[in-house]
Amino acid sequence: MAAKRGIPRAGMLRAAAVMVLLAGAAPGMAQEFDEKSALGQSRAAVGTQLSDHSLLTAAGERITLSSYRGKPLLISLIYTSCHHTCPMMTSQLALAVDAARKALGADSFNVLSIGFDTRNDTPDRMARFAAERGIDNSRWTFAAADPATVEALTRELGFTYFSSPRGFDHLAQTSVIDADGVVHQQIYGESIPQPAIVAPLKQLLWDLEADPTTLSGWVKGVKLFCTVYDPKTGLYEFDYSIFIGIFIGVLALGSAAVFVIRAWRQTGRSRAA
């Protein structure tokens, strides 16, 4: 779960002394990575309202987080000089995102990958990182940010990262943000199963779009409810049997209600006679 790189045994004592001196230092500085503490901070961030941070896209355009309001958003924090965890996590996320778009709609949600290594994660480096992963989607943005923004945003997302001899120690974390900009759920791991991404997005879209008072909302609700994951094929598919089962169940309940009403009326007439 954590992209953790250990300190060589020969340097443990020296590193321990450094850790004491750096106790209480800001995220990103050389500190010891505590996975349990990092997970606690991450989970505690659920329910946090994100501020309207300003970012610079890989194309050099200035954007704000508020521009993503109205639809669910996935936020992945990475650093471009990473040689294992971040590339793998992004590639795995791409597969899950592709499955989610097919199941829920190509424009139903957005994805935002942000570089937290502000010294090196420039817009050009973010663009190169995306290209190396083969990601070219108008609803997936790779962006850079200044140190103050990264510090504030990572704090709100509960994302902990420390510099290490090989780069950074950090959680492999993907944050699910709702349409109002609130942290809805955290997803962990380098390898991300499709249901882990689709399930929370499906829930958010259900709350957002499934309005039973309108025909279009009702249709969207049925589609979301009946779209299920098939572990045999590894795909999300619309399961007509669920809808048919519901329809048959409603008919059965209606028939039972009619039978009860008729029986009650006949009983009443017999008593009156």
Coordinates of C-alpha atoms in Angstrom, one line a residue:
M1 CA 0.0 0.0 0.0
A2 CA 2.8 2.4 0.7
A3 CA 5.4 3.3 -1.8
K4 CA 8.0 2.9 0.9
R5 CA 11.7 2.8 0.4
G6 CA 13.9 1.8 3.4
I7 CA 17.0 3.5 4.7
P8 CA 20.2 1.3 4.4
R9 CA 21.0 -0.5 7.7
A10 CA 24.4 1.1 7.9
G11 CA 22.8 4.6 8.0
M12 CA 20.0 3.8 10.5
L13 CA 21.6 5.4 13.5
R14 CA 22.6 8.5 11.5
A15 CA 19.1 8.7 10.1
A16 CA 17.5 8.3 13.5
A17 CA 19.4 11.4 14.7
V18 CA 18.3 13.3 11.7
M19 CA 14.7 12.3 12.3
V20 CA 14.9 13.7 15.8
L21 CA 16.2 17.0 14.5
L22 CA 13.5 17.1 11.9
A23 CA 10.6 16.2 14.2
G24 CA 7.6 18.4 13.3
A25 CA 9.1 19.5 10.0
A26 CA 6.7 20.1 7.0
P27 CA 5.7 17.2 4.7
G28 CA 8.2 16.5 1.9
M29 CA 11.2 16.9 4.1
A30 CA 13.4 13.9 5.1
Q31 CA 11.4 12.2 7.8
E32 CA 10.6 8.6 8.7
F33 CA 7.5 7.2 6.9
D34 CA 5.0 5.7 9.3
E35 CA 2.4 3.8 7.2
K36 CA -0.1 3.5 10.1
S37 CA 0.0 7.2 10.8
A38 CA -0.2 8.0 7.1
L39 CA -3.3 5.8 6.8
G40 CA -4.9 7.5 9.8
Q41 CA -4.4 10.9 8.3
S42 CA -5.7 9.8 5.0
R43 CA -8.9 8.3 6.3
A44 CA -9.5 11.3 8.6
A45 CA -9.6 13.5 5.5
V46 CA -12.8 11.9 4.3
G47 CA -15.5 14.5 4.5
T48 CA -13.1 17.4 4.0
Q49 CA -14.2 20.2 1.7
L50 CA -11.3 21.0 -0.7
S51 CA -10.3 24.6 -1.2
D52 CA -10.3 26.2 -4.6
H53 CA -6.6 25.6 -5.4
S54 CA -5.0 26.9 -8.6
L55 CA -3.0 24.5 -10.8
L56 CA -1.0 24.6 -14.0
T57 CA -1.9 21.9 -16.5
A58 CA 0.6 20.0 -18.7
A59 CA -0.4 22.3 -21.5
G60 CA 0.4 25.4 -19.5
E61 CA -3.1 26.5 -18.8
R62 CA -4.2 27.8 -15.4
I63 CA -7.1 25.9 -13.8
T64 CA -8.8 25.8 -10.4
L65 CA -10.4 22.9 -8.5
S66 CA -13.8 24.6 -8.6
S67 CA -13.8 24.1 -12.4
Y68 CA -14.4 20.4 -11.7
R69 CA -17.5 20.9 -9.5
G70 CA -20.7 19.3 -10.7
K71 CA -19.2 15.8 -11.4
P72 CA -17.2 13.3 -9.4
L73 CA -13.4 13.7 -9.6
L74 CA -10.5 11.3 -9.0
I75 CA -7.3 12.9 -7.7
S76 CA -4.0 11.0 -7.9
L77 CA -0.9 12.5 -6.4
I78 CA 2.4 11.3 -8.0
Y79 CA 5.9 12.5 -8.7
T80 CA 7.4 12.1 -12.1
S81 CA 10.9 10.9 -11.2
C82 CA 9.4 7.8 -9.5
H83 CA 10.5 4.6 -11.3
H84 CA 8.1 2.1 -9.9
T85 CA 5.0 3.0 -7.8
C86 CA 3.7 6.1 -9.5
P87 CA 4.0 4.8 -13.0
M88 CA 2.4 1.5 -12.1
M89 CA -0.3 3.1 -10.0
T90 CA -1.1 5.5 -12.9
S91 CA -1.2 2.7 -15.5
Q92 CA -3.5 0.6 -13.3
L93 CA -5.7 3.6 -12.6
A94 CA -6.0 4.1 -16.4
L95 CA -7.4 0.6 -16.8
A96 CA -9.9 1.1 -14.0
V97 CA -10.8 4.6 -15.4
D98 CA -11.4 3.1 -18.9
A99 CA -13.7 0.4 -17.4
A100 CA -15.6 3.1 -15.4
R101 CA -16.1 5.3 -18.5
K102 CA -17.5 2.4 -20.4
A103 CA -19.8 1.5 -17.6
L104 CA -20.9 4.9 -16.4
G105 CA -20.4 7.2 -19.4
A106 CA -17.4 8.8 -21.0
D107 CA -18.1 12.2 -19.5
S108 CA -19.6 11.1 -16.2
F109 CA -16.4 12.0 -14.1
N110 CA -13.0 13.6 -14.3
V111 CA -9.5 12.6 -13.3
L112 CA -6.7 14.8 -12.1
S113 CA -3.1 13.7 -11.6
I114 CA -1.0 16.3 -9.6
G115 CA 2.8 16.3 -9.2
F116 CA 3.8 16.9 -5.6
D117 CA 7.5 17.2 -6.2
T118 CA 7.3 20.9 -6.9
R119 CA 11.0 21.2 -7.8
N120 CA 10.9 18.7 -10.6
D121 CA 7.2 18.2 -11.5
T122 CA 6.9 21.0 -14.1
P123 CA 4.1 21.1 -16.7
D124 CA 6.5 19.6 -19.3
R125 CA 7.5 16.7 -17.0
M126 CA 3.8 16.0 -16.2
A127 CA 3.0 16.0 -20.0
R128 CA 5.9 13.6 -20.6
F129 CA 4.7 11.3 -17.7
A130 CA 1.2 11.2 -19.2
A131 CA 2.6 10.4 -22.7
E132 CA 4.8 7.6 -21.4
R133 CA 1.6 6.0 -19.8
G134 CA -0.3 6.4 -23.1
I135 CA -2.9 8.7 -21.5
D136 CA -4.5 11.2 -23.8
N137 CA -8.0 12.0 -22.6
S138 CA -9.7 15.4 -22.4
R139 CA -11.2 14.4 -19.0
W140 CA -7.9 13.4 -17.4
T141 CA -5.7 16.3 -16.6
F142 CA -2.0 16.2 -15.5
A143 CA -1.1 19.3 -13.5
A144 CA 1.7 21.0 -11.6
A145 CA 1.4 23.3 -8.6
D146 CA 3.5 25.6 -6.4
P147 CA 4.8 24.5 -3.0
A148 CA 2.2 26.4 -1.0
T149 CA -0.6 24.8 -3.0
V150 CA 0.8 21.3 -2.7
E151 CA 1.3 21.7 1.0
A152 CA -2.4 22.9 1.5
L153 CA -3.9 20.4 -0.9
T154 CA -2.0 17.4 0.5
R155 CA -3.1 18.4 3.9
E156 CA -6.7 18.5 2.9
L157 CA -6.5 15.2 1.1
G158 CA -4.7 13.6 4.0
F159 CA -1.8 12.7 1.8
T160 CA 1.5 12.2 3.6
Y161 CA 4.9 12.1 1.8
F162 CA 8.5 12.4 2.9
S163 CA 11.7 12.6 0.9
S164 CA 13.9 9.6 1.1
P165 CA 17.3 8.5 -0.4
R166 CA 15.6 7.2 -3.6
G167 CA 12.9 9.8 -3.9
F168 CA 9.8 10.0 -1.8
D169 CA 8.0 7.7 0.6
H170 CA 4.2 8.0 0.3
L171 CA 0.9 6.2 0.2
A172 CA -0.3 4.9 -3.1
Q173 CA -3.5 6.9 -2.8
T174 CA -6.4 7.9 -5.1
S175 CA -9.0 10.2 -3.7
V176 CA -12.6 10.1 -4.8
I177 CA -14.1 13.6 -4.7
D178 CA -17.8 14.3 -4.9
A179 CA -19.5 16.9 -7.2
D180 CA -19.3 19.5 -4.4
G181 CA -15.6 19.1 -3.9
V182 CA -15.7 17.0 -0.7
V183 CA -13.5 14.0 -0.2
H184 CA -15.8 11.0 -0.5
Q185 CA -13.5 8.0 -0.3
Q186 CA -9.8 7.0 -0.4
I187 CA -8.6 4.1 -2.5
Y188 CA -5.2 2.5 -1.7
G189 CA -2.7 0.4 -3.6
E190 CA -0.6 0.4 -6.7
S191 CA -2.9 -2.2 -8.4
I192 CA -6.4 -0.8 -8.4
P193 CA -9.3 -3.2 -9.0
Q194 CA -12.0 -1.9 -11.3
P195 CA -14.8 -2.2 -8.7
A196 CA -12.7 -0.1 -6.2
I197 CA -13.1 2.8 -8.7
V198 CA -16.5 2.1 -10.2
A199 CA -18.4 1.4 -7.0
P200 CA -17.9 4.9 -5.3
L201 CA -18.4 6.7 -8.6
K202 CA -21.6 4.7 -9.3
Q203 CA -22.8 5.7 -5.8
L204 CA -22.0 9.4 -6.4
L205 CA -23.6 9.4 -9.8
W206 CA -26.7 7.7 -8.4
D207 CA -27.1 10.5 -5.8
L208 CA -26.4 13.1 -8.5
E209 CA -28.4 11.9 -11.5
A210 CA -31.0 9.2 -10.5
D211 CA -34.0 11.6 -10.1
P212 CA -37.1 9.4 -10.1
T213 CA -39.3 12.4 -10.7
T214 CA -38.1 12.8 -14.3
L215 CA -38.0 10.3 -17.2
S216 CA -34.3 10.9 -18.0
G217 CA -33.4 10.6 -14.3
W218 CA -35.4 7.4 -14.0
V219 CA -33.7 5.9 -17.0
K220 CA -30.2 6.9 -15.6
G221 CA -31.1 5.4 -12.3
V222 CA -32.1 2.1 -13.9
K223 CA -28.9 2.0 -16.0
L224 CA -26.7 2.7 -12.9
F225 CA -28.6 0.2 -10.8
C226 CA -28.4 -2.6 -13.4
T227 CA -24.8 -2.1 -14.4
V228 CA -22.9 -4.8 -12.5
Y229 CA -19.3 -6.2 -12.5
D230 CA -18.9 -9.7 -14.0
P231 CA -15.8 -11.3 -12.4
K232 CA -15.7 -13.9 -15.2
T233 CA -15.2 -11.3 -17.9
G234 CA -13.6 -8.6 -15.8
L235 CA -16.1 -6.1 -17.3
Y236 CA -19.1 -4.1 -16.2
E237 CA -22.2 -4.9 -18.1
F238 CA -25.9 -3.9 -18.0
D239 CA -27.7 -6.9 -16.4
Y240 CA -31.2 -7.0 -17.8
S241 CA -32.1 -9.9 -15.5
I242 CA -32.1 -7.5 -12.5
F243 CA -34.6 -5.1 -14.2
I244 CA -36.7 -8.1 -15.3
G245 CA -36.6 -9.5 -11.8
I246 CA -37.7 -6.1 -10.3
F247 CA -40.5 -5.9 -12.9
I248 CA -41.7 -9.4 -12.1
G249 CA -41.5 -8.7 -8.4
V250 CA -43.7 -5.5 -8.9
L251 CA -46.2 -7.5 -10.9
A252 CA -46.3 -10.2 -8.2
L253 CA -46.9 -7.7 -5.5
G254 CA -49.6 -6.0 -7.5
S255 CA -51.3 -9.3 -8.2
A256 CA -51.2 -10.1 -4.5
A257 CA -52.6 -6.7 -3.6
V258 CA -55.5 -7.2 -6.1
F259 CA -56.2 -10.6 -4.6
V260 CA -56.2 -9.3 -1.0
I261 CA -58.5 -6.4 -2.0
R262 CA -61.0 -8.7 -3.8
A263 CA -61.0 -11.1 -0.9
W264 CA -61.6 -8.3 1.5
R265 CA -64.5 -6.9 -0.6
Q266 CA -66.1 -10.4 -0.9
T267 CA -65.9 -10.9 2.9
G268 CA -67.5 -7.5 3.4
R269 CA -70.4 -8.3 1.1
S270 CA -70.9 -11.7 2.7
R271 CA -71.2 -10.1 6.1
A272 CA -73.6 -7.4 4.8
A273 CA -75.9 -10.2 3.3

